[in-house]
Each structure stands twice: as C-alpha cells, then as structure tokens.
Amino acid sequence: MAKTQLQWAKAGEITSAMERVAERENCDPDFVRQQVADGQAVIPNNHAHESLDPMIIGREFSTKVNANIGNSDTTSGIEGELRKLHTAVHYGTDTVMDLSTGENLDNIRSANIEHSPVPVGTVPIYEAVKHVDNPADITHELLLNIIEKQATQGVDYMTIHAGVLMEHLPLTDGRKTGIVSRGGSILAQWIEENGMQNPLYTKFEDICEIFAEHDVTFSLGDSLRPGCLADASDEAQFAELDTLGELTRTAWDHGVQVMVEGPGHVPMDEIADNVERQQDVCDGAPFYVLGPLVTDVAPGYDHITSAIGATEAARAGAAMLCYVTPKEHLGLPDEVDVRDGLAAYRIAAHAADVANDLPGARDWDDALSEARYEFDWRRQFELALDPERAQEYHDQTLPGDNYKEARFCSMCGVEFCSMRIDQDARDADGEMSSIDDETDLDASPSADVNLPPVGTHDTSRVPDEVEINGVTFTPAESHADD
Ligand code: SF4
C-alpha cells in the first residue's frame, strides 16, 4: 500500500510533493518534511489526483485560501462547474471544495478532480443525503461506501463532521441561530431520530483506514460553529472542539493527515483566543477557518465582514481561510461572486503574511508602491492583485494610451496630485525624485503566493478537455493560459 505524506515524513523520507512544496514556499524540503511529520502542516494529495500541483497548509507557511464551488438543486451542470473551477484557480485559490448538492454529483466531482491543479475537497454527508428520503435513514454502510468511492475518485480532503456528539446537542438549546453547519444539522437530526451516537464518530477508525489507503486528508468539520456573534465561543462550540482534538490524535495514529475547521461568526476581540484554543486542543494541527464574520449586519457584503475576521485569524495562526462571497446567506455564488470573494481573501491572506513577517511577503507591496510613485501605470496594473479590475477602473475616466504615463489620475486631478507635487518639490530641492533601490521580485525570498500574478499553479498536467461518459467538456479557457 502506498504511504501517506505523513507516513513518509515520519519515516524521514522527502517526497516529490514535499520538494515541490519547498520550491513554492521558498524553504528547505526537510523543514517541510518535519512540519508534516509533526502534524503541524498537511499536503492534501490523493494518490489518484494526477493533475495536482502539490501545496501545503500550515501556520509556518504562507496563508492559503479555499474557494467553495458546486451546484445546488437549481443551478449549474458540468460545464458551469468547470468554469467556476477555472475562475477560482485564475483568481488564486489554493484549494477548492466541491459542495455540490444538485444533480450529477459523481460526474461533476470527476470532472473537477481531473481538471484541477489545486486540491479538491468534498463533504461526503451531502451525497449521502441524496440517496435517502430522510437523512435519518442514512446507514453506516452507505456513509462508508460514499467516502470510499470519493477517495477512489481522487478527492484530496474531506470534511468529516465526526466531532458533534449526542451529548453536545442540548448545549445548543439557548442559541439564537441553533446549528448552522449543513453537515452538522443533518447529523443532529440523524442522532435525535435514531437515538444513536454520530455514525461518523463511531466509524471514525474505519474512515481513517480508507483515508490512509488513498492519502485523503481530514478536514474535521465544526458542526456546532456559531452562526451569529451571540453564539460565538459558547459551551457547544468548545465541547465539539475537545472531541476534534481527540479525533486529531486518532487520525495521526493511523498515519492520516489532519486539519481542523473553525468558526463561523465571531466578534473581532474573540478571534485570536479561538485560534489559540484550537491550536492548544488540537496539538497544532492546521486551523482552517470560515471567515469568521465579525458582524452579522451586512448581508450582501459578507466577503468584507468575513475578510476582516479572516485577516485577524491568520494573524493569530490560522493556516487556511475559506472564502465567503457577497452572496453568503443570500444565494448560490456565480463567477462574479467567486472573483470578488477570492480578491477579498487573497488580500486577507497576504495582509496577514506581511504582518506575520513571512520572508519577502512585503516585496510585492514595495514593488507596486514604487510603480505607483513613478506613475508607471502599466506596471501598476501588472502588479495588481486583480490587474483587469485595476485597469478597468483607471480607464473608465482616462482611457487613452497617453494617460498611461500621466503624472496624475482622475482621483485628485493634475493640479492636486500629491505625488506629482511631492516629486516636483523634491526636484526643485535637488533631491532624488525616483527610487534608488528598486525591489527585485525575481530575487525575492517570498513564497509563490506572495508574488504576482495570483493563480500561478503548474497546470502542465491538467488536460485541456475532460471526457465524462463519452461526452467531452471544455472549460471556457484552459488553465494553461493563465
Ligand atoms: S491624482 Fe491622487 S490618486 Fe491619482 S496618482 Fe495622483 S495622488 Fe494618486
């Protein structure tokens, strides 16, 4: 049986995935191996995912971002899902989660895995629900079969809601918004109607064996995460977290990699404590947080409310940030929402990396600032996190080529452009108005994700077309064009 990255790391072996990760993170391959061996980082890398460009999730590495894609009962087939995957990869996601709950689940999952250079995650309980009339009818056997099938297909990590126990449910009674995790609410219904313990908990060691065989990474789900500020950091949330700590150690004993999911909606002043508590309870296993949203009052803008919380969480040690789009709480995101959500989260991740003093993380900022001060508009666009958006906004008012070297833009106008005024004053004083010591991004010690452009995964193993059941699907553009 092929070993998992964790087993290789513990055996002292540096795998090709670890070497690739070290290249992308600009660090020593043995440091990568040690972090994986100690459970402080994961390399989600199913043996069957051939088009994958390996990446790492851990607090000692650059902060990563996940984008959720997937259809619902009402929207999107394979072609649409591949377009969403393409958009997510293009705008710099580090992993995707296929949260499809509509039709054609197997085919969409296969197409995504075959075409994705980034790890693909799933939530198997969603598929289980599609096989029964009532969630309480899900059997242990059905759950294990679905998990095994998805592992065989090449899913790199799975959210397993094994931490919510029968005895935790009464702790949610006084909450304002009850149980807001989809998987958590399904399992709570199952536990209550069957009067039995969570099947994902009782079958956890069987799941470990499946994961070890295929090298699937656990993403231990936070079923009782708070759905509003009032429910944050309550007894239910922390009781589940204690169980997640126990499950983390069980998975490690089976040679399986683990990350742990976190809240949700949390007031800003409680975020760092939440991260530190998870790191303590789960022995440093990477923390993968959804936001958190720092206020409940801004539907339509929750990519912003949550990116604020995500920055704070990453600053405190969260390793991966699950993006939230402007459609959160309101509807299924489309490609525009995927773009806006990813921009917000790439900003959060990068801001935290700069603040956490990751080697070279600020070089990108310095290079863009230099281009800005020199009125090198083309270079500014090129270095922007979202170059198309930056140029589009600039060109709305000053579209001509002659304005690409103009010493002003339409924000302040020529007379009030402070940078022009400053430069003219320095010239008049005989001081240098240009920058002597320009940042050389080619020589930067930064990790790939802290250098422009975003979305630069190695796509050489991604096929241009995907064939599913004799039908060929071609995404809108090839990732190789990015
Ligand atoms: S006009 Fe204002 S915003 Fe535009 S470049 Fe000058 S200082 Fe910056």
Coordinates of C-alpha atoms and ligand atoms in Angstrom, one line a residue:
M1 CA 0.0 0.0 0.0
A2 CA 1.3 3.5 -0.9
K3 CA 2.2 5.6 2.1
T4 CA 0.6 8.9 3.1
Q5 CA 2.7 12.1 3.1
L6 CA 2.5 11.8 6.9
Q7 CA 3.9 8.3 6.9
W8 CA 6.7 9.2 4.5
A9 CA 7.5 12.3 6.6
K10 CA 7.7 10.3 9.8
A11 CA 9.9 7.7 8.1
G12 CA 12.3 10.6 7.3
E13 CA 11.7 10.5 3.5
I14 CA 11.3 13.7 1.5
T15 CA 8.7 13.0 -1.2
S16 CA 8.5 14.7 -4.6
A17 CA 5.4 16.6 -3.3
M18 CA 7.5 17.9 -0.3
E19 CA 10.2 19.0 -2.7
R20 CA 7.6 20.9 -4.9
V21 CA 6.1 22.5 -1.8
A22 CA 9.5 23.7 -0.7
E23 CA 10.1 25.2 -4.1
R24 CA 6.8 27.1 -4.0
E25 CA 7.3 28.2 -0.3
N26 CA 11.0 29.0 -0.8
C27 CA 12.1 26.9 2.1
D28 CA 14.1 23.8 2.9
P29 CA 12.5 20.5 1.9
D30 CA 13.5 19.0 5.3
F31 CA 11.6 21.8 7.1
V32 CA 8.5 20.8 5.1
R33 CA 9.0 17.1 6.0
Q34 CA 9.4 17.9 9.7
Q35 CA 6.3 20.1 9.8
V36 CA 4.2 17.3 8.1
A37 CA 5.8 14.6 10.4
D38 CA 4.8 16.7 13.4
G39 CA 1.2 17.2 12.2
Q40 CA 1.7 20.9 12.0
A41 CA 1.1 21.0 8.3
V42 CA -0.7 19.0 5.6
I43 CA -0.1 18.3 1.9
P44 CA -3.5 17.2 0.6
N45 CA -2.5 14.9 -2.2
N46 CA -4.7 11.9 -3.1
H47 CA -2.7 9.2 -4.9
A48 CA -5.2 9.3 -7.7
H49 CA -5.2 13.1 -8.3
E50 CA -2.8 13.2 -11.3
S51 CA -3.2 16.9 -12.3
L52 CA -2.4 18.2 -8.8
D53 CA 0.4 20.7 -8.2
P54 CA 1.2 20.0 -4.5
M55 CA 0.7 22.7 -1.9
I56 CA 1.0 22.9 1.9
I57 CA -1.3 24.2 4.6
G58 CA 0.3 25.1 8.0
R59 CA 0.9 28.1 10.2
E60 CA 4.7 28.2 9.3
F61 CA 3.9 28.6 5.6
S62 CA 2.1 31.3 3.6
T63 CA -1.6 31.6 4.4
K64 CA -3.8 29.7 2.0
V65 CA -7.3 30.4 0.6
N66 CA -10.1 28.0 -0.3
A67 CA -13.0 28.7 -2.6
N68 CA -16.2 26.7 -2.4
I69 CA -17.7 25.8 -5.7
G70 CA -20.5 23.4 -6.6
N71 CA -24.1 23.3 -7.8
S72 CA -27.4 23.2 -6.0
D73 CA -30.8 21.7 -6.9
T74 CA -31.5 24.7 -9.1
T75 CA -28.2 25.6 -10.8
S76 CA -25.2 24.6 -12.9
G77 CA -24.1 21.5 -14.7
I78 CA -20.6 20.2 -15.5
E79 CA -19.7 22.9 -18.0
G80 CA -20.7 25.6 -15.5
E81 CA -18.9 24.0 -12.6
L82 CA -15.7 23.7 -14.7
R83 CA -16.0 27.4 -15.5
K84 CA -16.3 28.2 -11.8
L85 CA -13.2 26.0 -11.1
H86 CA -11.3 27.9 -13.8
T87 CA -12.4 31.2 -12.3
A88 CA -11.3 30.2 -8.8
V89 CA -7.9 28.9 -10.0
H90 CA -7.4 32.0 -12.1
Y91 CA -8.1 34.3 -9.2
G92 CA -5.7 32.5 -7.0
T93 CA -7.4 29.9 -4.9
D94 CA -5.1 27.4 -3.3
T95 CA -7.8 24.6 -2.9
V96 CA -11.4 24.2 -4.0
M97 CA -14.3 22.5 -2.2
D98 CA -16.9 20.9 -4.4
L99 CA -20.0 21.4 -2.3
S100 CA -22.4 20.2 -5.0
T101 CA -25.8 19.1 -3.7
G102 CA -27.7 19.0 -7.0
E103 CA -27.7 16.5 -9.9
N104 CA -24.8 14.7 -11.5
L105 CA -22.6 14.7 -8.4
D106 CA -20.2 11.9 -9.4
N107 CA -19.6 13.3 -12.9
I108 CA -19.1 16.9 -11.6
R109 CA -16.6 15.6 -9.0
S110 CA -14.7 13.5 -11.5
A111 CA -14.5 16.5 -13.9
N112 CA -13.3 18.8 -11.2
I113 CA -10.6 16.4 -10.0
E114 CA -9.4 15.6 -13.5
H115 CA -9.2 19.3 -14.3
S116 CA -7.9 20.8 -11.1
P117 CA -4.3 21.7 -10.4
V118 CA -5.3 22.5 -6.8
P119 CA -6.5 20.0 -4.1
V120 CA -10.2 19.2 -4.2
G121 CA -12.2 18.8 -1.0
T122 CA -15.7 17.5 -0.5
V123 CA -18.3 16.9 2.2
P124 CA -19.5 13.3 1.7
I125 CA -22.6 13.6 4.0
Y126 CA -24.1 15.8 1.3
E127 CA -24.0 12.9 -1.2
A128 CA -25.4 10.5 1.4
V129 CA -28.4 12.7 1.9
K130 CA -29.2 12.4 -1.9
H131 CA -29.5 8.6 -1.5
V132 CA -32.3 8.6 1.1
D133 CA -35.7 10.1 1.6
N134 CA -35.0 11.1 5.2
P135 CA -31.5 11.9 6.5
A136 CA -32.2 9.7 9.5
D137 CA -32.3 6.7 7.1
I138 CA -28.5 7.1 6.2
T139 CA -26.8 3.9 7.2
H140 CA -23.2 3.4 8.4
E141 CA -22.6 1.3 5.4
L142 CA -23.9 4.0 3.0
L143 CA -21.6 6.6 4.6
L144 CA -18.5 4.4 4.4
N145 CA -19.3 3.4 0.8
I146 CA -19.6 7.0 -0.3
I147 CA -16.4 8.0 1.5
E148 CA -14.6 5.1 -0.1
K149 CA -15.9 6.0 -3.6
Q150 CA -14.9 9.6 -3.3
A151 CA -11.5 8.6 -2.0
T152 CA -11.1 6.3 -5.0
Q153 CA -12.1 9.1 -7.4
G154 CA -9.2 11.2 -6.1
V155 CA -10.7 13.7 -3.6
D156 CA -7.8 15.2 -1.6
Y157 CA -9.5 16.2 1.6
M158 CA -13.0 15.6 3.1
T159 CA -14.9 17.5 5.7
I160 CA -16.0 14.8 8.2
H161 CA -18.4 16.1 10.9
A162 CA -17.3 13.4 13.4
G163 CA -16.9 15.8 16.4
V164 CA -20.6 16.6 17.1
L165 CA -21.8 14.1 19.7
M166 CA -25.2 13.2 21.1
E167 CA -24.3 14.9 24.4
H168 CA -23.4 18.2 22.7
L169 CA -26.8 18.8 21.2
P170 CA -28.6 20.1 24.4
L171 CA -25.8 22.7 24.7
T172 CA -27.2 24.4 21.6
D173 CA -30.7 24.9 23.0
G174 CA -30.2 28.5 24.1
R175 CA -28.6 29.7 20.9
K176 CA -30.0 32.4 18.7
T177 CA -29.3 30.5 15.5
G178 CA -29.0 26.9 16.6
I179 CA -26.9 24.7 14.3
V180 CA -25.9 26.5 11.1
S181 CA -23.5 23.9 9.6
R182 CA -25.3 22.0 6.9
G183 CA -23.5 18.8 7.8
G184 CA -24.0 19.5 11.5
S185 CA -27.7 20.0 11.2
I186 CA -28.1 16.7 9.2
L187 CA -26.1 14.7 11.8
A188 CA -28.0 16.3 14.7
Q189 CA -31.3 15.2 13.0
W190 CA -29.8 11.7 12.5
I191 CA -28.7 11.4 16.1
E192 CA -32.0 12.6 17.5
E193 CA -34.3 10.5 15.3
N194 CA -32.2 7.3 15.7
G195 CA -31.3 7.8 19.4
M196 CA -27.7 6.7 18.5
Q197 CA -24.3 8.3 18.6
N198 CA -22.9 10.2 15.5
P199 CA -22.1 7.5 12.9
L200 CA -19.0 9.4 11.7
Y201 CA -17.7 9.3 15.2
T202 CA -18.4 5.6 15.8
K203 CA -17.0 4.7 12.4
F204 CA -14.0 7.1 12.6
E205 CA -11.3 4.4 12.6
D206 CA -12.9 2.8 9.5
I207 CA -12.7 6.2 7.8
C208 CA -9.1 6.5 8.9
E209 CA -8.3 3.3 7.2
I210 CA -9.9 4.4 3.9
F211 CA -8.1 7.8 4.1
A212 CA -4.7 6.1 4.8
E213 CA -5.1 3.9 1.8
H214 CA -5.7 6.9 -0.6
D215 CA -3.9 9.6 1.4
V216 CA -7.0 11.7 1.9
T217 CA -6.6 14.5 4.5
F218 CA -9.2 15.0 7.2
S219 CA -10.8 18.4 7.4
L220 CA -12.6 17.8 10.7
G221 CA -15.8 19.7 10.5
D222 CA -17.1 22.2 13.1
S223 CA -20.8 21.2 13.1
L224 CA -21.5 23.4 16.1
R225 CA -19.8 26.6 14.8
P226 CA -21.6 29.8 15.8
G227 CA -23.9 31.2 13.2
C228 CA -24.1 34.6 14.8
L229 CA -22.0 36.8 17.2
A230 CA -24.2 36.0 20.1
D231 CA -23.5 32.2 19.8
A232 CA -19.7 32.6 19.5
S233 CA -17.3 30.8 21.9
D234 CA -20.1 29.0 23.7
E235 CA -20.1 25.7 25.5
A236 CA -21.4 23.8 22.5
Q237 CA -18.6 25.1 20.2
F238 CA -15.8 24.3 22.7
A239 CA -17.3 20.9 23.7
E240 CA -17.1 19.8 20.0
L241 CA -13.6 21.3 19.7
D242 CA -12.4 19.0 22.5
T243 CA -13.7 16.0 20.6
L244 CA -12.0 17.3 17.5
G245 CA -8.7 17.3 19.4
E246 CA -9.3 13.6 20.4
L247 CA -10.1 12.7 16.7
T248 CA -7.0 14.5 15.5
R249 CA -4.7 12.3 17.6
T250 CA -6.7 9.1 16.4
A251 CA -6.2 10.1 12.8
W252 CA -2.4 10.7 13.3
D253 CA -2.1 7.3 14.9
H254 CA -3.5 5.9 11.6
G255 CA -0.9 7.9 9.6
V256 CA -3.6 10.3 8.3
Q257 CA -3.1 14.0 7.8
V258 CA -5.5 16.3 9.7
M259 CA -6.7 19.9 9.6
V260 CA -9.5 21.3 11.8
E261 CA -12.3 23.6 10.7
G262 CA -13.3 26.6 12.7
P263 CA -15.9 29.3 13.1
G264 CA -18.1 31.0 11.7
H265 CA -19.3 34.3 13.2
V266 CA -17.0 35.6 15.9
P267 CA -16.6 39.1 17.4
M268 CA -13.2 40.5 16.5
D269 CA -11.9 40.5 20.1
E270 CA -12.5 36.8 20.5
I271 CA -10.8 35.6 17.3
A272 CA -7.2 35.3 18.5
D273 CA -8.4 33.4 21.6
N274 CA -10.4 31.0 19.3
V275 CA -7.3 30.3 17.2
E276 CA -5.0 29.8 20.2
R277 CA -7.5 27.5 21.9
Q278 CA -7.8 25.3 18.7
Q279 CA -4.0 25.1 18.4
D280 CA -3.7 24.1 22.0
V281 CA -6.6 21.5 22.0
C282 CA -5.6 20.0 18.6
D283 CA -1.8 19.9 19.2
G284 CA -1.0 22.4 16.5
A285 CA -3.0 20.7 13.7
P286 CA -3.6 23.4 10.9
F287 CA -6.7 25.5 11.5
Y288 CA -8.9 26.1 8.5
V289 CA -11.4 28.9 9.2
L290 CA -14.6 30.1 7.5
G291 CA -14.2 33.8 7.7
P292 CA -15.1 34.4 10.6
L293 CA -17.6 37.2 10.0
V294 CA -17.1 39.9 12.6
T295 CA -20.6 41.4 12.4
D296 CA -24.0 40.0 11.4
V297 CA -25.5 43.2 9.9
A298 CA -24.1 43.3 6.3
P299 CA -25.7 40.7 4.0
G300 CA -24.5 41.5 0.5
Y301 CA -21.1 42.5 1.9
D302 CA -20.1 39.4 3.8
H303 CA -16.9 38.9 1.8
I304 CA -15.8 42.1 3.6
T305 CA -17.2 41.3 7.1
S306 CA -15.5 37.9 6.9
A307 CA -12.2 39.0 5.3
I308 CA -11.7 41.3 8.3
G309 CA -12.1 38.3 10.6
A310 CA -10.0 36.1 8.3
T311 CA -7.1 38.5 8.5
E312 CA -7.3 38.5 12.3
A313 CA -7.5 34.7 12.4
A314 CA -4.5 34.3 10.0
R315 CA -2.6 36.9 12.0
A316 CA -3.2 34.7 15.1
G317 CA -2.1 31.5 13.4
A318 CA -5.0 30.1 11.2
A319 CA -3.4 28.3 8.2
M320 CA -6.1 28.4 5.6
L321 CA -9.1 30.8 5.1
C322 CA -12.3 29.6 3.4
Y323 CA -13.6 32.4 1.4
V324 CA -17.0 33.9 1.8
T325 CA -18.6 35.6 -1.2
P326 CA -21.0 38.6 -1.3
K327 CA -23.8 36.1 -1.8
E328 CA -23.3 34.5 1.6
H329 CA -26.7 33.9 3.4
L330 CA -28.4 35.1 0.2
G331 CA -27.9 32.7 -2.7
L332 CA -25.5 30.5 -4.7
P333 CA -22.4 32.4 -5.8
D334 CA -21.8 32.8 -9.6
E335 CA -18.5 33.5 -11.3
V336 CA -18.5 37.2 -10.4
D337 CA -19.0 36.4 -6.7
V338 CA -16.2 33.8 -6.9
R339 CA -13.9 36.6 -8.2
D340 CA -15.0 39.1 -5.6
G341 CA -14.7 36.6 -2.8
L342 CA -11.3 35.5 -3.8
A343 CA -9.9 39.0 -4.2
A344 CA -11.1 39.7 -0.6
Y345 CA -9.5 36.6 0.7
R346 CA -6.2 36.9 -1.2
I347 CA -6.0 40.4 0.4
A348 CA -6.7 38.9 3.9
A349 CA -4.1 36.1 3.5
H350 CA -1.4 38.5 2.1
A351 CA -2.1 41.1 4.7
A352 CA -1.6 38.5 7.5
D353 CA 1.6 37.2 5.8
V354 CA 3.0 40.7 5.7
A355 CA 2.0 41.4 9.4
N356 CA 3.4 38.0 10.4
D357 CA 6.7 38.9 8.8
L358 CA 6.9 36.0 6.4
P359 CA 10.2 36.3 4.5
G360 CA 9.8 38.5 1.5
A361 CA 6.0 38.8 1.8
R362 CA 6.1 42.6 1.6
D363 CA 8.2 42.7 -1.6
W364 CA 5.1 42.7 -3.7
D365 CA 3.8 45.7 -1.9
D366 CA 7.1 47.6 -2.2
A367 CA 7.3 46.9 -6.0
L368 CA 3.7 48.1 -6.5
S369 CA 4.3 51.2 -4.4
E370 CA 7.4 52.0 -6.4
A371 CA 5.5 51.7 -9.7
R372 CA 2.8 54.0 -8.2
Y373 CA 5.2 56.7 -7.2
E374 CA 6.9 56.6 -10.6
F375 CA 3.5 56.9 -12.4
D376 CA 4.2 53.7 -14.2
W377 CA 0.6 52.8 -14.7
R378 CA 1.2 49.7 -16.9
R379 CA 3.4 48.2 -14.2
Q380 CA 0.9 49.1 -11.5
F381 CA -1.8 47.1 -13.4
E382 CA 0.6 44.2 -14.0
L383 CA 1.4 44.0 -10.3
A384 CA -2.2 44.5 -9.1
L385 CA -3.9 41.6 -7.3
D386 CA -6.6 41.8 -9.9
P387 CA -5.0 43.5 -12.9
E388 CA -8.1 43.6 -15.1
R389 CA -10.1 45.3 -12.3
A390 CA -7.4 47.9 -11.7
Q391 CA -7.0 48.9 -15.3
E392 CA -10.8 48.9 -15.9
Y393 CA -11.3 51.4 -13.0
H394 CA -8.4 53.6 -14.2
D395 CA -9.5 53.6 -17.8
Q396 CA -13.1 54.4 -17.0
T397 CA -12.1 58.1 -16.8
L398 CA -8.7 58.2 -18.5
P399 CA -8.8 55.6 -21.2
G400 CA -6.2 56.9 -23.7
D401 CA -2.7 55.5 -24.1
N402 CA -1.3 58.9 -23.3
Y403 CA -2.7 58.6 -19.7
K404 CA -0.6 55.5 -19.1
E405 CA 2.4 57.8 -18.3
A406 CA 0.4 60.7 -16.9
R407 CA 1.6 62.2 -13.6
F408 CA -1.9 62.1 -12.1
C409 CA -5.2 60.2 -12.3
S410 CA -8.8 61.4 -12.1
M411 CA -9.0 60.9 -8.3
C412 CA -7.2 64.2 -7.4
G413 CA -6.6 65.6 -10.9
V414 CA -3.4 67.1 -12.2
E415 CA -3.4 70.2 -10.0
F416 CA -3.9 68.3 -6.7
C417 CA -2.0 65.1 -7.4
S418 CA 0.0 64.9 -4.2
M419 CA 2.7 62.6 -5.6
R420 CA 3.3 64.9 -8.5
I421 CA 3.5 67.9 -6.2
D422 CA 5.9 66.0 -3.9
Q423 CA 8.1 64.9 -6.8
D424 CA 8.2 68.5 -8.2
A425 CA 9.2 69.8 -4.8
R426 CA 11.9 67.3 -4.4
D427 CA 13.2 68.0 -7.9
A428 CA 13.3 71.7 -7.1
D429 CA 15.2 71.0 -3.9
G430 CA 17.7 68.9 -5.9
E431 CA 16.6 65.7 -4.1
M432 CA 16.1 62.4 -6.0
S433 CA 12.5 62.0 -7.1
S434 CA 12.9 58.5 -8.3
I435 CA 13.6 55.4 -6.2
D436 CA 17.2 54.3 -5.9
D437 CA 16.8 50.9 -4.5
E438 CA 14.0 49.2 -6.5
T439 CA 12.6 45.9 -5.3
D440 CA 13.6 42.9 -7.4
L441 CA 10.8 40.4 -7.3
D442 CA 12.8 37.8 -9.2
A443 CA 15.3 37.8 -6.2
S444 CA 12.6 37.8 -3.5
P445 CA 12.7 35.1 -0.9
S446 CA 8.9 35.2 -0.8
A447 CA 6.6 32.2 -1.2
D448 CA 4.8 32.0 -4.6
V449 CA 1.5 33.1 -3.2
N450 CA 3.1 36.4 -2.1
L451 CA 4.3 37.3 -5.6
P452 CA 2.3 38.4 -8.6
P453 CA 0.4 37.3 -10.5
V454 CA -2.1 35.3 -8.4
G455 CA -3.3 31.9 -9.7
T456 CA 0.1 30.6 -11.0
H457 CA -0.2 26.9 -10.4
D458 CA 1.7 24.5 -12.5
T459 CA -1.0 23.3 -14.9
S460 CA 1.2 21.2 -17.1
R461 CA -0.7 18.0 -16.1
V462 CA -4.2 19.5 -16.4
P463 CA -5.9 18.1 -19.6
D464 CA -7.5 20.7 -21.9
E465 CA -10.6 18.6 -22.2
V466 CA -12.5 16.4 -19.8
E467 CA -14.4 13.3 -21.1
I468 CA -17.2 12.1 -18.9
N469 CA -19.3 9.1 -20.0
G470 CA -18.4 9.7 -23.7
V471 CA -19.2 13.4 -23.6
T472 CA -16.3 15.9 -23.9
F473 CA -16.3 19.1 -21.8
T474 CA -14.0 22.0 -22.5
P475 CA -13.8 24.8 -19.9
A476 CA -14.2 28.3 -21.1
E477 CA -10.5 28.8 -21.2
S478 CA -7.6 26.5 -20.4
H479 CA -5.8 26.9 -17.1
A480 CA -2.6 26.7 -19.0
D481 CA -3.4 30.1 -20.5
D482 CA -3.4 31.8 -17.1
Ligands
SF4_1 S1 -4.1 62.0 -8.6 FE1 -4.2 61.4 -6.5 S2 -4.8 59.2 -6.6 FE2 -4.1 59.8 -8.6 S3 -1.9 59.3 -8.7 FE3 -2.0 61.4 -8.0 S4 -2.1 61.3 -5.8 FE4 -2.5 59.3 -6.5

